[in-house]
Coordinates of C-alpha atoms and ligand atoms in Angstrom, one line a residue:
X1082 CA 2.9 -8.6 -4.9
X1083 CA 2.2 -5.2 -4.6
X1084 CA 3.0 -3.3 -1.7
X1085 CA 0.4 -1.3 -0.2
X1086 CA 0.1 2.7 -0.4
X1087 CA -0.8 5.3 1.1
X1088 CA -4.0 5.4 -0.5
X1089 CA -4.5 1.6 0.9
X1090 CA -4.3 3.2 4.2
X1091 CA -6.9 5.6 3.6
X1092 CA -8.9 3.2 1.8
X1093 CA -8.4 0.7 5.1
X1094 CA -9.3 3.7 6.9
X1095 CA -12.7 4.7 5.1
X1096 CA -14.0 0.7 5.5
X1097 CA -12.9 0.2 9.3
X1098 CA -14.4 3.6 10.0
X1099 CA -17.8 2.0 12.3
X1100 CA -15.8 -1.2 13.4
X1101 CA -13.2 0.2 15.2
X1102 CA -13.1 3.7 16.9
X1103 CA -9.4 5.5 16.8
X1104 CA -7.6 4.0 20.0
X1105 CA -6.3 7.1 22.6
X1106 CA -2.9 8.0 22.8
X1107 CA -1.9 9.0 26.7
X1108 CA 1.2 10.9 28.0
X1109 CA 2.2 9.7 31.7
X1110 CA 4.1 11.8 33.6
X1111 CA 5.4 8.9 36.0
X1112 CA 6.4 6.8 32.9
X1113 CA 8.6 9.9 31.3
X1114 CA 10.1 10.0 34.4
X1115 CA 11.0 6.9 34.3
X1116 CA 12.8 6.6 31.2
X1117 CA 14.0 10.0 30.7
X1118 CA 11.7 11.3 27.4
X1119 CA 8.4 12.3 26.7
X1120 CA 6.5 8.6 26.0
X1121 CA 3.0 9.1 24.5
X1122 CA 1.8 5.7 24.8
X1123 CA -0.4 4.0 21.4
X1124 CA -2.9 2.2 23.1
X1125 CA -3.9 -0.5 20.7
X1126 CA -3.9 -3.0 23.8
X1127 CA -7.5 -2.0 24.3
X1128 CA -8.5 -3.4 20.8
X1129 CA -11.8 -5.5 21.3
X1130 CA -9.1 -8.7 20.5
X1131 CA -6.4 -7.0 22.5
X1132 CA -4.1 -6.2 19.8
X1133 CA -3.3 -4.0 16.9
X1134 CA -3.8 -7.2 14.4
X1135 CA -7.4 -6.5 14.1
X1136 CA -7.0 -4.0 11.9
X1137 CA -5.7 -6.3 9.3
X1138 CA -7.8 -8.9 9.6
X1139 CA -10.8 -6.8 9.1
X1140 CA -9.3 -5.3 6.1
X1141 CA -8.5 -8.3 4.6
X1142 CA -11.7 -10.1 5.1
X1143 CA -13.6 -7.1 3.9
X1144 CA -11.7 -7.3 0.4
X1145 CA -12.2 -10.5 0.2
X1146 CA -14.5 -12.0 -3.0
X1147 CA -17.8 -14.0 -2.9
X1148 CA -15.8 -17.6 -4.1
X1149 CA -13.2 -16.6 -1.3
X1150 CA -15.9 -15.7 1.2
X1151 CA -17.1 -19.0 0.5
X1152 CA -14.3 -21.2 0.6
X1153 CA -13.3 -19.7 4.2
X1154 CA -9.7 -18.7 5.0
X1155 CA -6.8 -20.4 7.2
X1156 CA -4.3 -18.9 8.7
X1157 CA -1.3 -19.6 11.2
X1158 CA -0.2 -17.8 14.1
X1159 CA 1.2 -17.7 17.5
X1160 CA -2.2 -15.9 19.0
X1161 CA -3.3 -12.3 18.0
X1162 CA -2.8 -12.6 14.1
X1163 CA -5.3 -15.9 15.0
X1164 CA -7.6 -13.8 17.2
X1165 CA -7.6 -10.9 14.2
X1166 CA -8.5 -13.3 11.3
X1167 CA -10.9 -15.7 14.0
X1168 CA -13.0 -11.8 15.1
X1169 CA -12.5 -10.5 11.5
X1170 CA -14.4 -13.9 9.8
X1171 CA -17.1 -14.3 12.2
X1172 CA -17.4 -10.5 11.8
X1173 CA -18.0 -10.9 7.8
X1174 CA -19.7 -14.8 8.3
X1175 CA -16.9 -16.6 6.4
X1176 CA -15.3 -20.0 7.4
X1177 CA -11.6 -19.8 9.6
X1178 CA -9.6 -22.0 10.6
X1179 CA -6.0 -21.5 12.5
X1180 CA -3.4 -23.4 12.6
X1181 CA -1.3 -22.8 16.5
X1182 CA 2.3 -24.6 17.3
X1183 CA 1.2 -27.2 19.5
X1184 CA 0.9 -26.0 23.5
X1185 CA -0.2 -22.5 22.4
X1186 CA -0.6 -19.2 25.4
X1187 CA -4.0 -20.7 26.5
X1188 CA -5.4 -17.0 26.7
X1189 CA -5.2 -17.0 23.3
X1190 CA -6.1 -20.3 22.2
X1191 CA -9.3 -19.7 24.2
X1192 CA -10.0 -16.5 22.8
X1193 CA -9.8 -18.3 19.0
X1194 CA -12.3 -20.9 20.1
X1195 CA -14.6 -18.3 21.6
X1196 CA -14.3 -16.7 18.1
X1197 CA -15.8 -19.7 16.5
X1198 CA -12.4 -20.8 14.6
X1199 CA -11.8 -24.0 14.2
X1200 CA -8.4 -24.5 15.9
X1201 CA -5.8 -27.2 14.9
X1202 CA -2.2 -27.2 16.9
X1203 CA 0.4 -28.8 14.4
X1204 CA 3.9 -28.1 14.6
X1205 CA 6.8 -28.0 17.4
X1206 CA 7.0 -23.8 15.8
X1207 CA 5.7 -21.4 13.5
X1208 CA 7.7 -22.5 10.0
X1209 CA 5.9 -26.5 11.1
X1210 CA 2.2 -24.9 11.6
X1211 CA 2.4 -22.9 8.5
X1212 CA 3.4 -25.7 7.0
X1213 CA 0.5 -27.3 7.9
X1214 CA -1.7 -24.1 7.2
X1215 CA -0.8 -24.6 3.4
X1216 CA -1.6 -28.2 3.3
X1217 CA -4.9 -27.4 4.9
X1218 CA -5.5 -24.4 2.2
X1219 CA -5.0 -26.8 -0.5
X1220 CA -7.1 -29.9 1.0
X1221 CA -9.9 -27.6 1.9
X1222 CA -9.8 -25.0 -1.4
X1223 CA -9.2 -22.4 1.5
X1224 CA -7.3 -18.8 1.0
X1225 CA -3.9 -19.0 3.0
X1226 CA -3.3 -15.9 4.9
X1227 CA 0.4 -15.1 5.2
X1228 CA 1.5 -13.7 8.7
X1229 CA 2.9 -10.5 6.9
X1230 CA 3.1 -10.6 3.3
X1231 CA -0.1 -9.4 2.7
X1232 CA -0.8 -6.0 1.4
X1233 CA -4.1 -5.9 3.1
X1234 CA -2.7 -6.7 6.6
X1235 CA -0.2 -3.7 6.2
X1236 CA -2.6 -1.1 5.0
X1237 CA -5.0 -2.0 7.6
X1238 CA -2.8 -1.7 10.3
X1239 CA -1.3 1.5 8.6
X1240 CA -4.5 3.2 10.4
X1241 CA -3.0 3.0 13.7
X1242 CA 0.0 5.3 12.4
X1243 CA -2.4 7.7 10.5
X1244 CA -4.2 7.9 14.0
X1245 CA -0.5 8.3 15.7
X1246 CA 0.5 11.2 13.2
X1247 CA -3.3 13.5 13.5
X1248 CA -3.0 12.6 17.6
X1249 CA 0.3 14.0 17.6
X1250 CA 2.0 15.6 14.9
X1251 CA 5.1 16.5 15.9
X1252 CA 6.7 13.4 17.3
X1253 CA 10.2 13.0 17.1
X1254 CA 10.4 9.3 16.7
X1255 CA 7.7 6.5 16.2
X1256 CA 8.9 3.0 18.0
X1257 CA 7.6 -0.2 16.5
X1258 CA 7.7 -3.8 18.0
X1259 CA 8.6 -6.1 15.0
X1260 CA 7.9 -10.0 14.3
X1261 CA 6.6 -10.4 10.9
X1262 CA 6.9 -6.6 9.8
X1263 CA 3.4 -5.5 9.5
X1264 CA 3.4 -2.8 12.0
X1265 CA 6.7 -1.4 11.4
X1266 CA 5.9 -1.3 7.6
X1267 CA 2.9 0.3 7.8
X1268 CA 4.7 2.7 10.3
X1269 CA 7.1 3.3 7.2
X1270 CA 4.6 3.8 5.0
X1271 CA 2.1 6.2 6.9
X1272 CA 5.4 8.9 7.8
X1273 CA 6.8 9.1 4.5
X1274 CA 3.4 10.5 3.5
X1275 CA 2.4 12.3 6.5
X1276 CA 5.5 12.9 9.2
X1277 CA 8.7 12.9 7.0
X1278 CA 10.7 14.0 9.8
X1279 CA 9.7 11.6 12.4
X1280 CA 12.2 8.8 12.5
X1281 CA 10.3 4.7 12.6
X1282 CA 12.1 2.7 14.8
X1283 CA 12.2 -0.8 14.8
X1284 CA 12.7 -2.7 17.8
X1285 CA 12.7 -6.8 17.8
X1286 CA 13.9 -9.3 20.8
X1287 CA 17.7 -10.4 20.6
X1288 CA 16.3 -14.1 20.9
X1289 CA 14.2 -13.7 17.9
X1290 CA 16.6 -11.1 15.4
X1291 CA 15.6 -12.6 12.0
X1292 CA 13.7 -9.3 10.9
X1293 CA 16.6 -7.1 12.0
X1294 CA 19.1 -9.1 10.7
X1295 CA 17.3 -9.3 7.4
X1296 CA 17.1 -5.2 7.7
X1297 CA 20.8 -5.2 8.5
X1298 CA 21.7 -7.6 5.9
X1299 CA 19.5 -6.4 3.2
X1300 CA 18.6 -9.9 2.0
X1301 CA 15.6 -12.0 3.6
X1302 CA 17.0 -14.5 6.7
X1303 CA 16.2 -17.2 8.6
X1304 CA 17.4 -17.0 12.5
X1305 CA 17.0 -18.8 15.5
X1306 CA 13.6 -17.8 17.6
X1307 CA 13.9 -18.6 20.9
X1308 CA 12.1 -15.0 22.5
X1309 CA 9.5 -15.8 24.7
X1310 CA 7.3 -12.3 23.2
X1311 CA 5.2 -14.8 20.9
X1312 CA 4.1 -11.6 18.7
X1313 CA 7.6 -11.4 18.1
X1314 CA 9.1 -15.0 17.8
X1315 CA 9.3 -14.9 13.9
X1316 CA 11.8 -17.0 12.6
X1317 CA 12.5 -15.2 8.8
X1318 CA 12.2 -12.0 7.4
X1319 CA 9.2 -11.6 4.7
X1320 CA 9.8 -9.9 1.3
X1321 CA 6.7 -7.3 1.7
X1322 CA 7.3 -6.2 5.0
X1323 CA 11.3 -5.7 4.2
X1324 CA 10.9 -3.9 1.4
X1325 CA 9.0 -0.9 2.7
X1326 CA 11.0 -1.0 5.9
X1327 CA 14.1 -0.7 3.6
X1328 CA 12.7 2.3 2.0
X1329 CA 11.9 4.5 4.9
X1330 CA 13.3 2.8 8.4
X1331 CA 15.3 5.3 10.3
X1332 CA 16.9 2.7 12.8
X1333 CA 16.5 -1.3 14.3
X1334 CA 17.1 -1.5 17.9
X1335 CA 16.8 -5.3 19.5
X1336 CA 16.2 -5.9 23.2
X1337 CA 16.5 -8.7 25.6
X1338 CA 13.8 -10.3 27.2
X1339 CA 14.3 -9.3 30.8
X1340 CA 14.1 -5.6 29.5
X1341 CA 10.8 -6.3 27.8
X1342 CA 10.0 -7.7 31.0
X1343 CA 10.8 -4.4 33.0
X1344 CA 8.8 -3.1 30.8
X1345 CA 6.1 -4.3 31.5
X1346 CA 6.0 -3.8 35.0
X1347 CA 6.4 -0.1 33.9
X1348 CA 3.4 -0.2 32.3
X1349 CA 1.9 -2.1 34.7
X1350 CA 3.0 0.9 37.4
X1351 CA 3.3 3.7 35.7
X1352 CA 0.5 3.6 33.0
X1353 CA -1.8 1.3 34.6
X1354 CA -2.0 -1.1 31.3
X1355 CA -1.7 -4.5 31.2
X1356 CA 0.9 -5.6 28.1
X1357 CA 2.1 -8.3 26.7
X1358 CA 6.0 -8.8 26.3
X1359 CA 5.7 -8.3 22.5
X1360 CA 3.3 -5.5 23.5
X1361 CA 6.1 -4.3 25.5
X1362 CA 9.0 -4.1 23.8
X1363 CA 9.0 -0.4 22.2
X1364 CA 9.2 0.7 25.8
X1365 CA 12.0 -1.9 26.3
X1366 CA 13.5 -0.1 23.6
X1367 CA 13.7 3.0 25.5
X1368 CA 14.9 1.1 28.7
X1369 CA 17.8 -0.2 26.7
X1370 CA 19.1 2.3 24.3
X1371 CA 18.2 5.3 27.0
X1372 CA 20.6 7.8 24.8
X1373 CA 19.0 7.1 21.4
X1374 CA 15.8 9.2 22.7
X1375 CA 16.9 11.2 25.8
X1376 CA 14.5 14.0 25.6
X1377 CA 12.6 13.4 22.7
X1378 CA 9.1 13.2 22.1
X1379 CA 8.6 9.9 21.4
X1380 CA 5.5 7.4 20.6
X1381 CA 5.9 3.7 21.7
X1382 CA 3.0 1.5 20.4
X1383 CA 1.4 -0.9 23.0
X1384 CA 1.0 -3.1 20.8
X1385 CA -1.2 -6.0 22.7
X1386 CA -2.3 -7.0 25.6
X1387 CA -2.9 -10.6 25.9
X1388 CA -0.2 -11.9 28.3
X1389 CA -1.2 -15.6 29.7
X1390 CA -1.7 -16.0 33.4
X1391 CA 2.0 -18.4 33.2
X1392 CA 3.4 -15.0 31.3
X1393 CA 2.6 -12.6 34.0
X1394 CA 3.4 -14.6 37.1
X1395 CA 7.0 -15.8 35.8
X1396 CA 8.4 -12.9 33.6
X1397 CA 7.4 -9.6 35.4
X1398 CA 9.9 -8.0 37.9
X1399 CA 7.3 -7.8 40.7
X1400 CA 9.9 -8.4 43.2
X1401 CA 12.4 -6.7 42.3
X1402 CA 10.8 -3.8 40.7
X1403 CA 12.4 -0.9 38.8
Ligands
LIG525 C1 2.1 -9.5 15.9 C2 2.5 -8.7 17.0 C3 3.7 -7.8 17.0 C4 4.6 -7.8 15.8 O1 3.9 -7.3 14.7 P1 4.3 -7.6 13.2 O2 3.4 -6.8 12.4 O3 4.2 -9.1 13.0 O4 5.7 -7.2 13.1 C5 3.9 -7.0 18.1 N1 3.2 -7.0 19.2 C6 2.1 -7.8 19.3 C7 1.3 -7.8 20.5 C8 1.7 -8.7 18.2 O5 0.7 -9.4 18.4

């Protein structure tokens, strides 16, 4: 496989350039306050699907051929890749269907159906449903979309970090929620082209460490995955994703879920945006490692915003605010 390059990312760029108008970046002065740096704040939460995903997906689709076009595409995914791929294929009139771990967020189980996916829940967790995503692939003559180790993914969302580098170019550090890799490798790939000096900063949930381990370890692994940030709860490292953020990640931070939590009531309060825990978690990052950035200009991508109604009534601090 070959990884994606800079001039994927321009080339992602150049085709998504009428779909999707840049998302704004926003300083708030109560939120630096709060945690002690300057935050500007990527707002891909206000993506039409709620998450930076779609970027991908309409990269992909739109590199796609006439036989694969045909055929349709299946995919597997805890909810936003699904929403991506689902909004991507009705978007280019090709065939979809998702395979979802059984008992999936409803929000975005909903949001797939509304898309005009077929949607199939197989699985007790995402290694079982991607099982099942292959066997569908090969019963149906379908193209199997991997979660991450797909060059078009990665060079699609890579247009969120050429956004993040014009909107401000003189960040100190760029912070990166991680399950499969996508985002934090296009992060990686974007700043070694065009912000050298700014450091990409991975940050994954303690529950769910298999990227970070896998970063640590130098060597793809399997960990347990038991975070409750479903854009997060990956339970192995993938070869693409790892091999770009080998080349150019500064630093991998992990977080536990009651920070990611706190954060987003932060956002909630000090930013008025709704986020999802895995949308969440680069300003958890901040929260927990508080001398890592102390001062620094830093950008922390809101990554999505499609927390379930169960999500927001059990895991945010309402009560016992920050
Ligand atoms: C998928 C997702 C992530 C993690 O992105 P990867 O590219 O898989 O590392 C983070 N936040 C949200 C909201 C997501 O949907």
């Amino acid at each position: 496989m070959r990884p994606p390059t800079i001039s994927d990312a321009l080339a992602a760029r150049h085709a998504l350039a009428g779909q999707l108008p840049p998302t704004p970046m926003w300083n708030y002065p109560a939120l630096d306050a709060s945690v002690g740096a300057e935050v500007l704040v990527k707002h891909e939460n206000v993506q039409p699907t709620g998450a930076f995903k779609v970027r991908g997906g309409l990269t992909l689709l739109a590199g796609l051929d006439a036989d694969e076009r045909a055929a349709g595409i299946v995919g597997y995914s805890t909810g936003n890749h699904a929403q991506s791929l689902a909004y991507a294929a009705k978007r280019h009139g090709v065939p979809c269907t998702i395979v979802m771990p059984v008992d999936p967020n409803p929000t975005k189980a909903a949001a797939v159906r509304a898309l005009g996916a077929e949607l199939i829940e197989a699985g007790r967790d995402m290694t079982e449903a991607a099982e099942r995503a292959r066997e569908i692939a090969e019963e149906r003559g379908g193209r199997l979309v991997s979660a991450a180790d797909e060059p078009a993914l990665v060079a699609g969302v890579a247009t969120a970090y050429l956004e993040i580098f014009e909107q401000a170019p003189d960040l100190d550090a760029v912070v990166v929620p991680v399950g499969g890799g996508s985002g934090a490798a296009a992060a990686c790939l974007v700043a070694a082209a065009l912000a050298p000096r700014c450091r990409v900063i991975a940050v994954q949930s303690a529950a769910s460490p298999a990227a970070h381990d896998s970063w640590r370890a130098g060597t793809l692994l399997s960990r347990p995955n038991r975070t409750r940030a479903e854009g997060l709860a990956v339970g192995s490292g993938f070869a693409l994703t790892q091999g770009l953020l080998r080349a150019h990640l500064a630093d991998f931070l992990l977080v536990d879920d009651a920070t990611i939590g706190k954060a987003q009531w932060l956002y909630l309060r000090d930013a008025h945006t709704l986020a999802e825990g895995a949308g969440a978690a680069a300003l958890a990052a901040l929260i927990a490692h508080p001398a890592v950035f102390a001062g620094q200009r830093v950008a922390v991508v809101c990554t999505g915003a499609n927390a379930s109604e169960h999500e927001l009534r059990t895991h945010l601090p309402l009560a016992t605010a920050a």
